Amino acid sequence: MSGRKFILALDQGTTSSRAILFDDRGTPRATAQRQLPQIFPRPGLVEHDAEQIWRDTVAMARAALSQGGAEPSQIGGIGVTNQRETTVIWRRDTGKPIHNAIVWQDRRTADHCQRLRRDGQDELIRARTGLIVDPYFSATKIAWLLDHVEGAREAAGRGELAFGTMDCWLLWNLTDGKVHATDATNAARTMLFDIHRQRWDEGLCKMFDIPIGLLPDVRDCAADFGHTAGDLFGAPIAVTGMAGDQHAALVGQACFRPGMIKSTYGTGCFVMLNTGTRAVTSENRMLTTVAYRLNGQTTYALEGSIFIAGAAMQWLRDGLKLIDEAPESEALAAGLSSTGGVIMVPAFTGLGAPYWDAGARGAILGLTRDSGIAEIVRAGLEAVCYQSRDLLAAMQADARAVGDLTLDVLRVDGGMVDNNWLMQFLADILGLAVDRPSVTETTALGAAYLAGLQAGLFPSTGEVAGLWRREAEFTPRMPAELREDLYDAWLAAVARVRTVA
Ligand code: ADP
């Protein structure tokens, strides 16, 4: 048998659980994936069956190992990455969840968040956690479970329960209940973790009435997380890497220098800017978060998201039936020299950063008798680029306020980045080069890199950065004047749909 080492990445996402086997160059060798059923008890409520997530994860891990022909002894380490914030509480004695997991999208704690804001707690929460008070984050979900599951609060008080996000839940099960731990990036999304002092915040735990004993131990992203139970894969495998999905993608894109940005273009769009050892507080309601923590050293990031990116293509396809497949948008857009003044503001669910206008709704403006399907489709793609500029401009302003940080590299991934026209227009509107990597499975790759760092497959992040490969680079070629005119027209269109100034 060759001495070749592999890393097994477990990518537990919102809609599927996957396992990908990577070799020691970061090349994917085998993939197994299973869709995850969504449970919708009522409108606005979303749950997952945590036990099914565990069963699927083990099954996919075994499938990837056997497909890749890898023995447990050849696995240097397991890296876990996951949908963030999704909350599960289980009994320590039986390992059984006391309720379905409450998914990040779930809005059942909106009233609780409203009360926190009304009581003026949002500033304190912001200062400690870097987060804006919102039902997304775990704290109010934990409080809801303790309040609504019979006997939960008493059991928690007696130390009988454990809380975790999906990383932590999987680790508990992988180690057969021996390790109750998470990493700093996942902890940073709970709204209970002080990102500056890097520890659970007792004041916040009191505010939410959550016993600190419910919470997991917080470790670096590349760390010793224990070994898998002996019978799980035939022999024990070390778990050595962990990070929330967006953070793992930042690592997978090797954005290790301040000023480097990764942007993921899928259904929505998630942007993360590495701000180095400084935690930058945003004036534009971006989130401040832990990019990753290695060797006890925390690197911070600013994070912003666009609610509707690829989802606009889904709407054009399924709602309006203007296209049969999203990739058709590329030829339609490229066939035009412009939209002829048509602008789409896809505020289907309100406007996010930097506008934060939940009441705003979408619009298509500037229609004439010449406007056709191609113009509208192209306007949908252009909107993704204008919104990216909105976000990056806000991040740039925040970064400037603290010093000399310049946004310099944008690395993209996600389903939309296959669209070459879109990538060129993005570079043009941002006035920034856009880099597309050869491996676009950046989330799983990031988890594999973290695990490989701890397992000694990669000596340092410098080594990892050297493995990153560019597949294509898009450099701005639009005249600056046209860029600014187009962007001004976008800003004017956004002003038309806003309900708050
Ligand atoms: P997610 O992980 O959010 O499910 P993906 O990263 O798989 O999303 O990306 C899928 C999204 O990208 C869909 O919304 C789809 O409409 C869009 N998409 C896929 N290919 C293209 C393309 N060539 N041009 C434009 N949009 C695309």
XYZ file of C-alpha atoms and ligand atoms in Angstrom:
528
model
C 0.000 0.000 0.000
C 1.299 3.451 -0.853
C 2.119 5.827 1.963
C -0.122 8.422 0.395
C -2.203 10.395 2.840
C -5.695 11.730 2.337
C -7.973 14.097 4.172
C -11.667 13.435 4.568
C -13.841 16.571 4.529
C -17.364 16.358 5.922
C -19.502 19.207 4.559
C -22.814 19.335 6.391
C -24.891 21.909 4.486
C -28.422 23.213 4.764
C -29.758 21.114 1.893
C -27.327 18.183 1.846
C -24.662 16.276 3.725
C -21.515 15.490 1.784
C -18.180 13.817 2.214
C -15.220 14.555 -0.050
C -11.912 12.737 -0.009
C -8.969 15.023 -0.882
C -5.410 13.967 -1.593
C -2.355 15.691 -0.129
C -2.354 18.254 -2.971
C -5.926 19.342 -2.235
C -7.354 17.521 -5.255
C -10.783 15.927 -4.755
C -10.648 12.126 -5.256
C -14.145 10.961 -4.304
C -17.443 12.590 -3.380
C -20.641 11.271 -1.835
C -23.706 13.392 -1.186
C -27.214 12.942 0.187
C -30.037 15.492 0.113
C -31.429 16.531 3.471
C -35.222 16.801 3.910
C -36.384 20.163 5.224
C -39.036 20.160 7.932
C -41.467 23.101 7.856
C -43.760 22.866 10.910
C -45.328 26.270 10.143
C -44.550 29.177 7.812
C -41.283 30.795 8.919
C -40.194 27.705 10.885
C -37.473 25.396 9.559
C -36.131 22.297 11.299
C -33.761 19.416 10.567
C -33.675 15.908 11.985
C -30.275 15.945 13.714
C -30.124 12.153 13.940
C -30.679 11.861 10.216
C -27.860 14.381 9.667
C -25.589 12.141 11.710
C -26.660 8.935 9.907
C -26.263 10.573 6.477
C -22.853 11.979 7.381
C -21.487 8.579 8.423
C -22.966 6.909 5.346
C -21.451 9.551 3.039
C -18.071 9.340 4.813
C -18.000 5.555 4.334
C -19.073 5.930 0.693
C -16.333 8.484 -0.064
C -13.685 6.311 1.634
C -14.655 3.224 -0.314
C -15.037 5.086 -3.641
C -11.605 6.618 -3.163
C -10.156 3.243 -2.129
C -8.699 4.782 1.047
C -8.005 2.816 4.239
C -8.611 4.569 7.599
C -4.845 4.418 8.203
C -4.314 6.590 5.120
C -6.560 9.379 6.419
C -4.388 12.062 7.991
C -7.420 13.733 9.519
C -11.061 14.602 9.193
C -12.125 18.217 8.590
C -15.670 19.238 9.451
C -17.497 22.196 7.922
C -21.144 23.006 8.324
C -24.212 25.172 7.956
C -23.753 27.709 10.703
C -25.992 28.678 13.641
C -28.357 25.691 13.310
C -28.996 24.613 16.875
C -29.454 21.237 18.518
C -29.610 20.261 22.194
C -29.206 16.655 23.255
C -29.057 14.561 26.420
C -25.517 13.752 27.482
C -26.465 10.277 28.786
C -28.328 8.950 25.739
C -27.025 11.269 23.007
C -30.647 11.827 21.928
C -31.717 15.294 20.793
C -34.521 16.783 22.889
C -36.071 18.379 19.778
C -35.416 18.725 16.055
C -32.544 21.058 15.210
C -33.722 24.641 14.647
C -32.267 25.799 11.332
C -30.563 29.181 10.854
C -33.401 30.362 8.580
C -36.016 29.798 11.277
C -37.771 33.000 12.399
C -39.582 31.728 15.519
C -37.495 33.912 17.824
C -38.182 37.195 15.995
C -40.188 38.524 18.983
C -37.373 37.687 21.381
C -34.970 39.638 19.161
C -37.424 42.522 18.994
C -37.516 42.621 22.814
C -33.717 42.631 23.006
C -33.578 45.593 20.660
C -36.337 47.395 22.502
C -34.468 46.890 25.770
C -31.402 48.425 24.171
C -29.296 45.254 24.419
C -28.243 45.306 20.766
C -25.235 47.597 21.317
C -23.742 45.368 23.998
C -24.375 42.230 21.936
C -22.803 43.900 18.926
C -19.742 45.005 20.868
C -19.045 41.548 22.307
C -20.091 39.238 19.464
C -19.767 41.365 16.313
C -23.314 40.322 15.410
C -26.549 42.165 14.773
C -29.438 40.906 16.890
C -31.344 38.517 14.625
C -33.120 35.155 14.902
C -30.403 33.652 12.629
C -27.968 33.245 15.474
C -28.108 30.391 17.969
C -28.659 32.183 21.298
C -32.392 32.844 20.981
C -32.903 29.362 19.501
C -31.224 27.786 22.551
C -33.387 29.913 24.853
C -36.479 28.839 22.903
C -35.626 25.147 23.278
C -34.995 25.514 27.017
C -38.306 27.341 27.415
C -40.469 25.136 25.208
C -39.253 21.567 25.631
C -40.731 20.138 28.805
C -38.214 19.724 31.576
C -35.363 21.101 29.470
C -34.489 24.032 31.676
C -34.306 21.866 34.801
C -32.248 19.218 32.987
C -29.903 21.920 31.658
C -29.511 23.266 35.190
C -28.482 19.781 36.337
C -25.865 19.609 33.572
C -27.647 16.796 31.733
C -27.882 18.534 28.355
C -25.402 19.651 25.710
C -25.800 22.311 23.020
C -24.062 22.299 19.688
C -24.152 23.561 16.138
C -23.848 20.842 13.486
C -20.028 20.626 13.698
C -20.239 20.013 17.429
C -23.120 17.529 17.107
C -21.201 15.547 14.488
C -18.016 15.600 16.574
C -19.895 14.328 19.642
C -21.211 11.433 17.573
C -17.951 10.771 15.734
C -16.201 10.438 19.089
C -19.083 8.448 20.588
C -19.871 11.157 23.135
C -16.289 11.654 24.292
C -15.720 15.178 22.955
C -18.067 18.142 23.308
C -16.202 20.839 21.400
C -16.566 23.366 18.612
C -14.228 25.797 16.870
C -13.943 29.573 17.192
C -15.754 30.335 13.900
C -18.836 28.337 14.798
C -18.784 29.706 18.339
C -18.682 33.216 16.859
C -22.136 32.675 15.298
C -23.943 31.733 18.491
C -24.303 35.313 19.831
C -22.861 34.057 23.155
C -19.163 34.202 22.294
C -16.933 37.199 22.985
C -14.927 37.384 19.762
C -12.340 39.729 21.292
C -11.540 37.686 24.396
C -12.257 34.406 22.586
C -14.444 32.899 25.248
C -18.077 32.347 26.155
C -19.487 35.552 27.590
C -21.014 35.034 31.026
C -23.018 38.255 30.808
C -24.633 37.183 27.556
C -25.320 33.700 28.922
C -27.113 35.379 31.849
C -29.021 37.664 29.483
C -30.336 34.622 27.594
C -30.629 32.504 30.755
C -28.384 29.824 29.271
C -26.217 27.812 31.702
C -22.598 27.982 30.558
C -22.303 24.226 31.224
C -24.524 23.612 28.196
C -21.869 25.045 25.879
C -18.995 23.193 24.196
C -15.273 23.727 24.614
C -14.002 26.170 21.947
C -10.838 25.217 20.017
C -8.737 26.494 17.130
C -9.881 25.600 13.595
C -6.908 23.286 13.218
C -6.758 21.372 16.487
C -6.971 17.982 18.093
C -10.704 17.284 18.252
C -10.327 13.633 19.284
C -10.633 10.365 17.363
C -13.564 8.642 15.735
C -14.952 5.707 17.692
C -13.106 2.519 16.745
C -15.951 0.686 15.047
C -17.162 3.612 12.928
C -14.696 3.347 10.037
C -12.845 0.173 11.000
C -10.047 2.053 12.766
C -9.929 5.359 14.654
C -9.346 8.506 12.566
C -8.293 11.840 14.092
C -10.626 14.814 13.691
C -8.244 17.721 13.152
C -10.099 20.555 11.392
C -13.309 22.506 11.875
C -14.891 25.726 10.590
C -18.291 27.109 9.624
C -18.992 26.955 5.883
C -18.206 30.557 4.900
C -15.045 30.560 7.010
C -13.944 27.257 5.496
C -14.518 28.739 2.034
C -12.235 31.669 2.938
C -9.543 29.150 3.893
C -10.275 27.041 0.796
C -9.685 30.181 -1.274
C -6.437 30.712 0.640
C -7.445 34.267 1.581
C -4.867 34.466 4.342
C -3.761 38.073 3.838
C -5.680 41.154 5.072
C -7.488 42.697 2.093
C -8.237 39.377 0.431
C -11.911 38.669 -0.213
C -13.854 35.559 -1.077
C -17.312 35.832 -2.533
C -19.594 32.847 -3.003
C -22.278 33.211 -5.694
C -24.986 30.607 -5.176
C -28.665 31.124 -4.377
C -27.536 34.128 -2.340
C -24.071 35.655 -2.160
C -21.735 35.616 0.845
C -18.749 37.922 0.996
C -15.967 37.687 3.548
C -13.066 40.134 3.821
C -9.966 39.156 5.792
C -9.151 42.090 8.127
C -6.162 40.430 9.789
C -5.696 40.594 13.530
C -8.062 43.579 13.778
C -11.740 43.099 14.516
C -13.275 45.911 12.460
C -16.603 47.258 13.681
C -18.794 48.115 10.732
C -20.608 51.412 10.343
C -22.683 49.740 7.647
C -24.139 46.884 9.626
C -21.803 44.271 8.238
C -21.011 41.521 10.684
C -17.657 41.231 12.398
C -16.602 37.644 12.720
C -13.739 35.250 13.304
C -12.221 34.404 9.914
C -10.288 31.506 11.461
C -8.179 30.799 14.536
C -4.866 29.016 14.140
C -2.217 28.373 16.811
C -4.237 30.481 19.231
C -4.056 33.497 16.915
C -7.413 34.912 15.805
C -7.821 36.368 12.321
C -10.954 38.468 11.863
C -13.239 39.183 8.936
C -16.051 41.438 7.870
C -18.965 39.532 6.447
C -21.858 40.678 4.302
C -24.451 38.903 2.245
C -26.759 39.467 -0.693
C -30.088 37.660 -0.258
C -30.855 37.202 -3.953
C -28.084 36.269 -6.424
C -28.672 33.001 -8.320
C -32.201 33.110 -6.915
C -32.940 35.868 -9.461
C -32.039 33.389 -12.223
C -34.334 30.811 -10.589
C -37.154 33.365 -10.646
C -36.563 34.212 -14.309
C -36.582 30.475 -15.054
C -39.379 29.140 -12.817
C -41.487 32.233 -12.171
C -41.392 34.132 -15.449
C -40.269 31.184 -17.592
C -38.022 33.490 -19.653
C -35.228 30.903 -19.701
C -35.089 27.100 -19.432
C -31.779 26.891 -17.575
C -29.735 29.424 -15.602
C -26.629 29.002 -17.826
C -28.630 30.322 -20.812
C -28.354 33.725 -19.196
C -24.732 33.957 -20.310
C -25.372 33.940 -24.079
C -28.413 36.193 -23.702
C -26.416 38.804 -21.791
C -23.389 38.558 -24.065
C -25.586 39.092 -27.127
C -26.407 42.634 -26.049
C -24.205 45.696 -25.776
C -26.357 46.944 -22.868
C -29.742 46.495 -21.207
C -30.861 49.749 -22.854
C -31.407 51.264 -19.426
C -33.329 48.335 -17.904
C -32.416 47.786 -14.255
C -33.653 45.002 -11.998
C -33.608 45.504 -8.239
C -34.194 41.956 -6.945
C -35.351 43.027 -3.471
C -37.748 40.065 -3.314
C -37.278 39.713 0.428
C -36.168 43.270 1.187
C -32.750 44.859 0.850
C -29.794 43.659 2.926
C -26.471 45.401 3.551
C -25.854 48.296 3.347
C -29.528 49.364 3.035
C -31.214 47.051 5.566
C -34.706 47.771 4.370
C -36.908 44.768 5.101
C -39.981 46.469 3.610
C -38.440 47.161 0.186
C -39.649 44.985 -2.692
C -38.234 44.264 -6.125
C -38.672 46.282 -9.301
C -37.725 46.315 -12.962
C -37.196 49.885 -14.083
C -36.439 51.654 -17.338
C -38.587 49.461 -19.596
C -39.245 50.597 -23.186
C -40.911 48.969 -26.224
C -37.425 47.662 -27.129
C -36.964 45.831 -23.837
C -37.130 42.071 -24.258
C -36.232 38.842 -22.533
C -32.489 39.307 -23.020
C -32.534 42.787 -21.487
C -34.402 41.563 -18.413
C -32.175 38.494 -17.968
C -29.052 40.604 -18.323
C -30.451 43.113 -15.824
C -30.828 40.195 -13.381
C -27.153 39.291 -13.789
C -26.016 42.900 -13.614
C -27.882 43.319 -10.322
C -25.615 40.684 -8.740
C -22.599 42.795 -9.693
C -24.045 46.112 -8.509
C -24.990 44.550 -5.175
C -21.472 43.148 -4.863
C -20.168 46.657 -5.327
C -22.585 47.949 -2.666
C -21.141 45.424 -0.226
C -17.509 45.926 -1.133
C -17.867 49.710 -0.993
C -19.316 49.416 2.502
C -16.517 47.077 3.563
C -13.917 49.391 2.062
C -15.374 52.323 4.002
C -15.308 50.294 7.229
C -11.760 49.145 6.599
C -10.606 52.671 5.801
C -12.007 53.929 9.083
C -9.550 51.755 11.017
C -6.454 52.196 8.926
C -4.759 51.307 5.739
C -6.552 48.118 4.719
C -7.171 47.949 0.970
C -9.379 45.385 -0.697
C -7.070 43.866 -3.281
C -8.012 40.353 -4.393
C -11.458 38.898 -5.017
C -11.701 35.120 -5.274
C -15.049 33.745 -6.348
C -16.844 30.417 -6.088
C -20.382 29.003 -6.183
C -22.681 27.861 -8.994
C -22.939 31.252 -10.732
C -19.229 31.708 -11.347
C -19.279 29.402 -14.384
C -20.927 32.339 -16.142
C -17.986 34.083 -17.847
C -20.004 37.099 -18.912
C -21.084 37.634 -15.309
C -17.495 37.372 -14.029
C -16.269 39.937 -16.571
C -19.079 42.346 -15.733
C -18.323 41.844 -12.031
C -14.672 42.798 -12.564
C -15.791 45.786 -14.646
C -18.268 47.132 -12.095
C -15.960 46.561 -9.121
C -12.880 47.839 -10.890
C -11.132 44.863 -9.294
C -9.633 41.693 -10.759
C -11.778 38.616 -10.184
C -10.016 35.274 -9.680
C -11.768 31.970 -10.293
C -10.005 28.926 -8.801
C -9.669 25.522 -10.427
C -11.249 23.791 -7.410
C -14.571 25.517 -6.755
C -15.534 23.128 -3.911
C -13.913 25.673 -1.653
C -15.906 24.952 1.490
C -14.931 21.292 1.701
C -11.426 22.153 0.523
C -11.054 24.665 3.355
C -12.076 22.037 5.907
C -9.548 19.667 4.353
C -6.793 22.300 4.521
C -7.524 22.966 8.198
C -7.473 19.256 8.987
C -4.296 18.831 6.923
C -2.551 21.675 8.749
C -3.108 19.975 12.095
C -2.287 16.531 10.731
C 1.023 17.811 9.358
C 0.200 17.262 5.672
C 0.659 20.981 5.102
C 3.351 22.657 7.215
C 1.786 26.137 7.136
C -0.848 28.399 5.583
C 1.908 29.540 3.210
C 2.070 25.999 1.896
C -1.704 25.931 1.511
C -1.663 29.269 -0.329
C 0.819 27.712 -2.740
C -1.688 24.990 -3.607
C -4.386 27.476 -4.670
C -4.691 27.419 -8.461
C -6.281 30.068 -10.630
C -8.432 28.723 -13.435
C -9.342 32.136 -14.881
C -8.756 35.793 -14.137
C -11.127 38.563 -15.206
C -9.595 42.023 -15.225
C -11.594 45.259 -15.445
C -11.717 46.680 -18.960
C -14.771 48.932 -18.875
C -13.979 52.647 -19.110
C -14.200 54.188 -15.635
C -16.783 56.721 -16.746
C -19.187 54.062 -17.984
C -18.655 52.062 -14.788
C -19.625 55.018 -12.642
C -22.620 55.929 -14.852
C -23.993 52.406 -14.641
C -23.465 52.244 -10.902
C -25.109 55.665 -10.397
C -28.133 54.429 -12.364
C -28.281 51.383 -10.064
C -28.150 53.578 -6.955
C -30.969 55.722 -8.365
C -33.036 52.589 -9.020
C -32.442 51.332 -5.467
C -33.562 54.712 -4.128
C -36.879 54.199 -5.941
C -37.681 50.955 -4.066
C -36.526 51.910 -0.595
C -39.088 52.371 2.154
C -36.669 53.765 4.723
C -33.980 56.372 4.092
P -26.469 26.895 -3.551
O -25.235 26.296 -2.973
O -26.883 28.199 -2.927
O -27.610 25.938 -3.674
P -25.006 26.840 -6.071
O -23.669 27.319 -5.650
O -25.193 25.418 -6.437
O -26.123 27.312 -5.056
O -25.442 27.749 -7.325
C -26.669 27.584 -7.941
C -27.243 28.936 -8.311
O -26.486 29.489 -9.389
C -28.672 28.806 -8.812
O -29.426 29.848 -8.225
C -28.578 29.012 -10.319
O -29.705 29.741 -10.772
C -27.304 29.828 -10.483
N -26.532 29.481 -11.690
C -25.976 28.280 -11.986
N -25.305 28.342 -13.154
C -25.439 29.611 -13.613
C -24.973 30.309 -14.771
N -24.206 29.709 -15.685
N -25.322 31.607 -14.902
C -26.077 32.221 -13.965
N -26.530 31.624 -12.868
C -26.223 30.338 -12.671
